[in-house]
PDB file of C-alpha atoms in Angstrom:
ATOM      1  CA  UNK A 974      32.878 106.209 150.220  1.00 84.00           C
ATOM      2  CA  UNK A 975      34.008 104.877 153.588  1.00 91.00           C
ATOM      3  CA  UNK A 976      34.540 107.033 156.657  1.00 93.00           C
ATOM      4  CA  UNK A 977      38.232 106.117 156.696  1.00 94.00           C
ATOM      5  CA  UNK A 978      38.688 107.383 153.134  1.00 96.00           C
ATOM      6  CA  UNK A 979      36.945 110.652 153.989  1.00 96.00           C
ATOM      7  CA  UNK A 980      39.232 111.157 157.000  1.00 97.00           C
ATOM      8  CA  UNK A 981      42.284 110.524 154.814  1.00 97.00           C
ATOM      9  CA  UNK A 982      41.112 112.929 152.107  1.00 97.00           C
ATOM     10  CA  UNK A 983      40.255 115.617 154.650  1.00 97.00           C
ATOM     11  CA  UNK A 984      43.604 115.372 156.453  1.00 97.00           C
ATOM     12  CA  UNK A 985      45.580 115.189 153.197  1.00 98.00           C
ATOM     13  CA  UNK A 986      43.831 118.243 151.788  1.00 98.00           C
ATOM     14  CA  UNK A 987      44.372 120.133 155.048  1.00 98.00           C
ATOM     15  CA  UNK A 988      48.107 119.402 155.038  1.00 98.00           C
ATOM     16  CA  UNK A 989      48.475 120.157 151.313  1.00 98.00           C
ATOM     17  CA  UNK A 990      46.842 123.577 151.621  1.00 98.00           C
ATOM     18  CA  UNK A 991      48.989 124.431 154.649  1.00 97.00           C
ATOM     19  CA  UNK A 992      52.224 123.406 152.931  1.00 98.00           C
ATOM     20  CA  UNK A 993      51.472 125.228 149.667  1.00 98.00           C
ATOM     21  CA  UNK A 994      50.338 128.336 151.525  1.00 98.00           C
ATOM     22  CA  UNK A 995      53.468 128.490 153.689  1.00 98.00           C
ATOM     23  CA  UNK A 996      55.839 127.812 150.785  1.00 98.00           C
ATOM     24  CA  UNK A 997      54.344 130.735 148.873  1.00 98.00           C
ATOM     25  CA  UNK A 998      54.382 133.064 151.889  1.00 98.00           C
ATOM     26  CA  UNK A 999      57.958 132.283 152.913  1.00 98.00           C
ATOM     27  CA  UNK A1000      59.088 132.629 149.302  1.00 98.00           C
ATOM     28  CA  UNK A1001      57.450 136.049 148.988  1.00 98.00           C
ATOM     29  CA  UNK A1002      58.620 137.285 152.382  1.00 97.00           C
ATOM     30  CA  UNK A1003      62.244 136.285 151.811  1.00 97.00           C
ATOM     31  CA  UNK A1004      62.303 137.162 148.113  1.00 97.00           C
ATOM     32  CA  UNK A1005      60.427 140.472 147.894  1.00 97.00           C
ATOM     33  CA  UNK A1006      60.627 143.670 149.909  1.00 97.00           C
ATOM     34  CA  UNK A1007      57.485 144.958 151.571  1.00 96.00           C
ATOM     35  CA  UNK A1008      55.386 146.837 149.021  1.00 95.00           C
ATOM     36  CA  UNK A1009      57.165 145.361 145.987  1.00 97.00           C
ATOM     37  CA  UNK A1010      55.005 144.728 142.936  1.00 96.00           C
ATOM     38  CA  UNK A1011      55.727 142.222 140.162  1.00 96.00           C
ATOM     39  CA  UNK A1012      53.450 142.345 137.118  1.00 95.00           C
ATOM     40  CA  UNK A1013      52.822 138.886 135.678  1.00 95.00           C
ATOM     41  CA  UNK A1014      50.086 140.037 133.279  1.00 93.00           C
ATOM     42  CA  UNK A1015      47.906 143.137 133.049  1.00 87.00           C
ATOM     43  CA  UNK A1016      45.317 141.401 135.212  1.00 91.00           C
ATOM     44  CA  UNK A1017      47.568 139.432 137.607  1.00 95.00           C
ATOM     45  CA  UNK A1018      50.280 140.847 139.830  1.00 96.00           C
ATOM     46  CA  UNK A1019      52.281 139.814 142.874  1.00 97.00           C
ATOM     47  CA  UNK A1020      52.093 142.543 145.495  1.00 97.00           C
ATOM     48  CA  UNK A1021      53.776 141.900 148.845  1.00 97.00           C
ATOM     49  CA  UNK A1022      51.782 143.370 151.716  1.00 96.00           C
ATOM     50  CA  UNK A1023      51.185 142.395 155.331  1.00 95.00           C
ATOM     51  CA  UNK A1024      48.080 142.906 157.429  1.00 88.00           C
ATOM     52  CA  UNK A1025      46.703 142.363 160.907  1.00 77.00           C
ATOM     53  CA  UNK A1026      43.159 141.729 159.761  1.00 61.00           C
ATOM     54  CA  UNK A1027      41.053 138.985 158.305  1.00 56.00           C
ATOM     55  CA  UNK A1028      40.950 137.573 154.781  1.00 54.00           C
ATOM     56  CA  UNK A1029      41.746 140.058 151.993  1.00 53.00           C
ATOM     57  CA  UNK A1030      43.186 142.509 154.497  1.00 51.00           C
ATOM     58  CA  UNK A1031      39.893 143.381 156.167  1.00 55.00           C
ATOM     59  CA  UNK A1032      40.115 144.511 159.764  1.00 55.00           C
ATOM     60  CA  UNK A1033      38.079 143.207 162.678  1.00 56.00           C
ATOM     61  CA  UNK A1034      36.869 144.689 165.931  1.00 54.00           C
ATOM     62  CA  UNK A1035      38.753 143.555 169.015  1.00 55.00           C
ATOM     63  CA  UNK A1036      42.342 143.845 167.849  1.00 68.00           C
ATOM     64  CA  UNK A1037      45.063 141.424 166.829  1.00 76.00           C
ATOM     65  CA  UNK A1038      45.031 139.181 169.910  1.00 81.00           C
ATOM     66  CA  UNK A1039      41.281 138.670 169.719  1.00 82.00           C
ATOM     67  CA  UNK A1040      41.480 137.818 166.023  1.00 82.00           C
ATOM     68  CA  UNK A1041      44.256 135.260 166.488  1.00 85.00           C
ATOM     69  CA  UNK A1042      42.515 133.544 169.400  1.00 88.00           C
ATOM     70  CA  UNK A1043      39.228 133.588 167.487  1.00 87.00           C
ATOM     71  CA  UNK A1044      40.919 131.875 164.538  1.00 87.00           C
ATOM     72  CA  UNK A1045      42.348 129.156 166.768  1.00 93.00           C
ATOM     73  CA  UNK A1046      38.961 128.468 168.353  1.00 94.00           C
ATOM     74  CA  UNK A1047      37.295 128.507 164.918  1.00 93.00           C
ATOM     75  CA  UNK A1048      39.747 125.983 163.463  1.00 95.00           C
ATOM     76  CA  UNK A1049      39.228 123.646 166.429  1.00 97.00           C
ATOM     77  CA  UNK A1050      35.443 123.981 166.065  1.00 97.00           C
ATOM     78  CA  UNK A1051      35.557 123.292 162.325  1.00 96.00           C
ATOM     79  CA  UNK A1052      37.783 120.267 162.912  1.00 97.00           C
ATOM     80  CA  UNK A1053      35.296 118.841 165.400  1.00 97.00           C
ATOM     81  CA  UNK A1054      32.434 119.610 163.003  1.00 96.00           C
ATOM     82  CA  UNK A1055      34.186 117.785 160.141  1.00 97.00           C
ATOM     83  CA  UNK A1056      34.707 114.767 162.384  1.00 96.00           C
ATOM     84  CA  UNK A1057      31.010 114.773 163.278  1.00 95.00           C
ATOM     85  CA  UNK A1058      29.859 115.211 159.678  1.00 95.00           C
ATOM     86  CA  UNK A1059      32.050 112.353 158.464  1.00 96.00           C
ATOM     87  CA  UNK A1060      30.474 110.077 161.070  1.00 95.00           C
ATOM     88  CA  UNK A1061      27.097 111.237 159.759  1.00 93.00           C
ATOM     89  CA  UNK A1062      28.183 110.071 156.299  1.00 94.00           C
ATOM     90  CA  UNK A1063      27.964 113.484 154.644  1.00 94.00           C
ATOM     91  CA  UNK A1064      28.965 113.751 150.942  1.00 95.00           C
ATOM     92  CA  UNK A1065      32.678 113.882 150.168  1.00 96.00           C
ATOM     93  CA  UNK A1066      32.285 117.244 148.439  1.00 96.00           C
ATOM     94  CA  UNK A1067      30.831 118.715 151.611  1.00 96.00           C
ATOM     95  CA  UNK A1068      33.781 117.442 153.634  1.00 97.00           C
ATOM     96  CA  UNK A1069      36.225 118.864 151.078  1.00 97.00           C
ATOM     97  CA  UNK A1070      34.618 122.315 151.346  1.00 97.00           C
ATOM     98  CA  UNK A1071      34.856 122.267 155.136  1.00 97.00           C
ATOM     99  CA  UNK A1072      38.453 121.054 154.984  1.00 98.00           C
ATOM    100  CA  UNK A1073      39.410 123.918 152.653  1.00 98.00           C
ATOM    101  CA  UNK A1074      37.929 126.444 155.065  1.00 97.00           C
ATOM    102  CA  UNK A1075      39.700 124.897 158.049  1.00 97.00           C
ATOM    103  CA  UNK A1076      43.038 124.698 156.225  1.00 97.00           C
ATOM    104  CA  UNK A1077      42.822 128.293 155.036  1.00 95.00           C
ATOM    105  CA  UNK A1078      42.096 129.571 158.530  1.00 94.00           C
ATOM    106  CA  UNK A1079      44.950 127.469 159.932  1.00 96.00           C
ATOM    107  CA  UNK A1080      47.329 128.831 157.286  1.00 95.00           C
ATOM    108  CA  UNK A1081      46.773 132.400 158.439  1.00 93.00           C
ATOM    109  CA  UNK A1082      47.039 131.309 162.076  1.00 94.00           C
ATOM    110  CA  UNK A1083      50.608 130.139 161.420  1.00 96.00           C
ATOM    111  CA  UNK A1084      51.535 133.657 160.267  1.00 95.00           C
ATOM    112  CA  UNK A1085      49.977 135.206 163.363  1.00 93.00           C
ATOM    113  CA  UNK A1086      51.552 132.731 165.755  1.00 94.00           C
ATOM    114  CA  UNK A1087      55.110 132.473 164.500  1.00 96.00           C
ATOM    115  CA  UNK A1088      56.094 135.032 161.855  1.00 97.00           C
ATOM    116  CA  UNK A1089      56.749 137.748 164.432  1.00 96.00           C
ATOM    117  CA  UNK A1090      59.148 135.383 166.204  1.00 97.00           C
ATOM    118  CA  UNK A1091      61.144 134.093 163.234  1.00 97.00           C
ATOM    119  CA  UNK A1092      61.348 137.006 160.769  1.00 98.00           C
ATOM    120  CA  UNK A1093      63.000 140.406 161.093  1.00 96.00           C
ATOM    121  CA  UNK A1094      61.534 143.667 159.801  1.00 94.00           C
ATOM    122  CA  UNK A1095      64.265 145.222 157.642  1.00 95.00           C
ATOM    123  CA  UNK A1096      64.138 148.781 156.268  1.00 93.00           C
ATOM    124  CA  UNK A1097      63.128 149.384 152.646  1.00 91.00           C
ATOM    125  CA  UNK A1098      64.196 147.978 150.191  1.00 92.00           C
ATOM    126  CA  UNK A1099      65.746 145.010 152.014  1.00 96.00           C
ATOM    127  CA  UNK A1100      63.945 141.679 152.200  1.00 97.00           C
ATOM    128  CA  UNK A1101      63.137 139.843 155.420  1.00 97.00           C
ATOM    129  CA  UNK A1102      65.322 137.019 156.687  1.00 97.00           C
ATOM    130  CA  UNK A1103      64.967 134.310 159.296  1.00 97.00           C
ATOM    131  CA  UNK A1104      66.251 135.213 162.749  1.00 97.00           C
ATOM    132  CA  UNK A1105      66.834 133.136 165.905  1.00 97.00           C
ATOM    133  CA  UNK A1106      63.606 132.140 167.640  1.00 96.00           C
ATOM    134  CA  UNK A1107      62.112 135.057 169.543  1.00 95.00           C
ATOM    135  CA  UNK A1108      64.334 137.711 167.942  1.00 96.00           C
ATOM    136  CA  UNK A1109      61.854 138.786 165.271  1.00 97.00           C
ATOM    137  CA  UNK A1110      59.719 141.856 164.820  1.00 96.00           C
ATOM    138  CA  UNK A1111      56.897 140.776 167.158  1.00 93.00           C
ATOM    139  CA  UNK A1112      55.680 138.470 169.890  1.00 92.00           C
ATOM    140  CA  UNK A1113      53.807 135.181 169.864  1.00 92.00           C
ATOM    141  CA  UNK A1114      50.268 135.685 168.464  1.00 90.00           C
ATOM    142  CA  UNK A1115      51.207 139.088 167.014  1.00 91.00           C
ATOM    143  CA  UNK A1116      52.687 138.134 163.651  1.00 93.00           C
ATOM    144  CA  UNK A1117      51.414 139.772 160.452  1.00 93.00           C
ATOM    145  CA  UNK A1118      49.670 137.814 157.699  1.00 94.00           C
ATOM    146  CA  UNK A1119      51.458 137.799 154.334  1.00 97.00           C
ATOM    147  CA  UNK A1120      49.376 138.579 151.225  1.00 97.00           C
ATOM    148  CA  UNK A1121      50.549 138.630 147.626  1.00 97.00           C
ATOM    149  CA  UNK A1122      47.920 137.853 144.952  1.00 97.00           C
ATOM    150  CA  UNK A1123      46.394 140.848 143.186  1.00 95.00           C
ATOM    151  CA  UNK A1124      43.915 140.528 140.310  1.00 95.00           C
ATOM    152  CA  UNK A1125      42.929 143.934 138.844  1.00 91.00           C
ATOM    153  CA  UNK A1126      40.559 142.285 136.372  1.00 88.00           C
ATOM    154  CA  UNK A1127      38.767 145.489 135.413  1.00 88.00           C
ATOM    155  CA  UNK A1128      39.796 149.118 135.757  1.00 83.00           C
ATOM    156  CA  UNK A1129      37.846 152.239 134.849  1.00 82.00           C
ATOM    157  CA  UNK A1130      37.501 155.911 135.677  1.00 86.00           C
ATOM    158  CA  UNK A1131      34.216 156.910 137.259  1.00 84.00           C
ATOM    159  CA  UNK A1132      32.397 159.676 135.302  1.00 86.00           C
ATOM    160  CA  UNK A1133      32.854 163.083 136.867  1.00 83.00           C
ATOM    161  CA  UNK A1134      29.098 163.590 137.195  1.00 85.00           C
ATOM    162  CA  UNK A1135      28.741 160.637 139.620  1.00 82.00           C
ATOM    163  CA  UNK A1136      28.151 161.958 143.178  1.00 84.00           C
ATOM    164  CA  UNK A1137      30.969 161.432 145.726  1.00 81.00           C
ATOM    165  CA  UNK A1138      32.983 159.010 143.577  1.00 79.00           C
ATOM    166  CA  UNK A1139      33.060 161.064 140.389  1.00 82.00           C
ATOM    167  CA  UNK A1140      36.439 161.060 138.647  1.00 83.00           C
ATOM    168  CA  UNK A1141      37.920 158.290 140.821  1.00 86.00           C
ATOM    169  CA  UNK A1142      39.928 155.433 139.334  1.00 81.00           C
ATOM    170  CA  UNK A1143      38.180 152.143 140.168  1.00 82.00           C
ATOM    171  CA  UNK A1144      39.554 148.604 140.211  1.00 84.00           C
ATOM    172  CA  UNK A1145      37.786 145.243 140.260  1.00 82.00           C
ATOM    173  CA  UNK A1146      39.041 143.062 142.004  1.00 83.00           C
ATOM    174  CA  UNK A1147      41.089 145.263 144.382  1.00 85.00           C
ATOM    175  CA  UNK A1148      41.869 143.185 147.548  1.00 91.00           C
ATOM    176  CA  UNK A1149      45.280 141.526 147.838  1.00 94.00           C
ATOM    177  CA  UNK A1150      45.017 138.005 149.253  1.00 95.00           C
ATOM    178  CA  UNK A1151      46.959 134.787 149.814  1.00 96.00           C
ATOM    179  CA  UNK A1152      46.504 131.088 149.079  1.00 97.00           C
ATOM    180  CA  UNK A1153      44.855 130.477 152.456  1.00 96.00           C
ATOM    181  CA  UNK A1154      42.285 133.205 151.758  1.00 95.00           C
ATOM    182  CA  UNK A1155      41.569 131.582 148.389  1.00 96.00           C
ATOM    183  CA  UNK A1156      41.004 128.199 150.044  1.00 97.00           C
ATOM    184  CA  UNK A1157      38.544 129.747 152.514  1.00 96.00           C
ATOM    185  CA  UNK A1158      36.676 131.596 149.762  1.00 95.00           C
ATOM    186  CA  UNK A1159      36.462 128.560 147.467  1.00 97.00           C
ATOM    187  CA  UNK A1160      35.190 126.415 150.333  1.00 97.00           C
ATOM    188  CA  UNK A1161      32.512 128.923 151.344  1.00 96.00           C
ATOM    189  CA  UNK A1162      31.361 129.606 147.769  1.00 96.00           C
ATOM    190  CA  UNK A1163      31.092 125.878 147.015  1.00 96.00           C
ATOM    191  CA  UNK A1164      29.138 125.304 150.237  1.00 95.00           C
ATOM    192  CA  UNK A1165      26.634 128.002 149.330  1.00 93.00           C
ATOM    193  CA  UNK A1166      26.278 126.863 145.719  1.00 94.00           C
ATOM    194  CA  UNK A1167      26.077 123.109 146.212  1.00 94.00           C
ATOM    195  CA  UNK A1168      25.316 122.352 149.857  1.00 92.00           C
ATOM    196  CA  UNK A1169      23.026 125.145 151.029  1.00 86.00           C
ATOM    197  CA  UNK A1170      20.232 122.763 151.979  1.00 85.00           C
ATOM    198  CA  UNK A1171      22.651 120.477 153.790  1.00 83.00           C
ATOM    199  CA  UNK A1172      23.945 123.403 155.846  1.00 78.00           C
ATOM    200  CA  UNK A1173      20.395 124.316 156.870  1.00 75.00           C
ATOM    201  CA  UNK A1174      19.705 120.779 158.047  1.00 71.00           C
ATOM    202  CA  UNK A1175      23.114 120.015 159.544  1.00 64.00           C
ATOM    203  CA  UNK A1176      21.795 120.540 163.072  1.00 52.00           C
ATOM    204  CA  UNK A1177      19.272 117.717 162.710  1.00 55.00           C
ATOM    205  CA  UNK A1178      20.098 114.420 164.366  1.00 46.00           C
ATOM    206  CA  UNK A1179      21.518 111.864 161.973  1.00 48.00           C
ATOM    207  CA  UNK A1180      20.833 108.137 162.088  1.00 47.00           C
ATOM    208  CA  UNK A1181      23.336 106.152 164.094  1.00 44.00           C
ATOM    209  CA  UNK A1182      26.221 104.848 162.046  1.00 44.00           C
ATOM    210  CA  UNK A1183      27.344 101.257 162.189  1.00 41.00           C
ATOM    211  CA  UNK A1184      30.010 102.194 164.698  1.00 43.00           C
ATOM    212  CA  UNK A1185      27.440 103.957 166.871  1.00 44.00           C
ATOM    213  CA  UNK A1186      24.704 101.310 166.699  1.00 41.00           C
ATOM    214  CA  UNK A1187      24.059  99.360 169.877  1.00 42.00           C
ATOM    215  CA  UNK A1188      25.404  95.851 169.963  1.00 39.00           C
ATOM    216  CA  UNK A1189      22.922  92.993 169.718  1.00 41.00           C
ATOM    217  CA  UNK A1190      22.753  90.609 172.618  1.00 37.00           C
TER     218      UNK A1190
END
């Protein structure tokens, strides 16, 4: 597969993930009130929550500003890395995995950058609406990430004789996440499963491509 085709696939996938992610988030934010739960099946629910942390609602040391800036730097670094790996003629599957990770990170960056500026924060049980630029609930870089997918695949009650957790109701899988988180997770899992050796050797110098080869005199 040519380098041009790989660039096109990578950019197309990046844009597609961003668009789908934002359509879902805006639809949830303007169609559900914060904390609302819609049961699709016993193992799949839509649960509207917002968080300041990383994927699946995890928190990170350093606060919101640090996390947002870190995401921006990470996306730029991944974009440069994809460009380099395409020039090294890496497999298309490897490029797809990297593009999924970059797109997912960028999707959550959009929430952090702009949602605080363009959405209000209405009282329960009202749903959020668009507001004039800068009149939202927060400042630039301080928006909250929208999550909605909840898959309680297995639920059980821990036996009372179990130390510490005895008698507690347990759920697998408990985190609530969004489409961008799913893209990141799928990209990382596929990298580990199918391209582990390539990751380990990615720092090695690759042969010069045709475009990089010195011209003959």
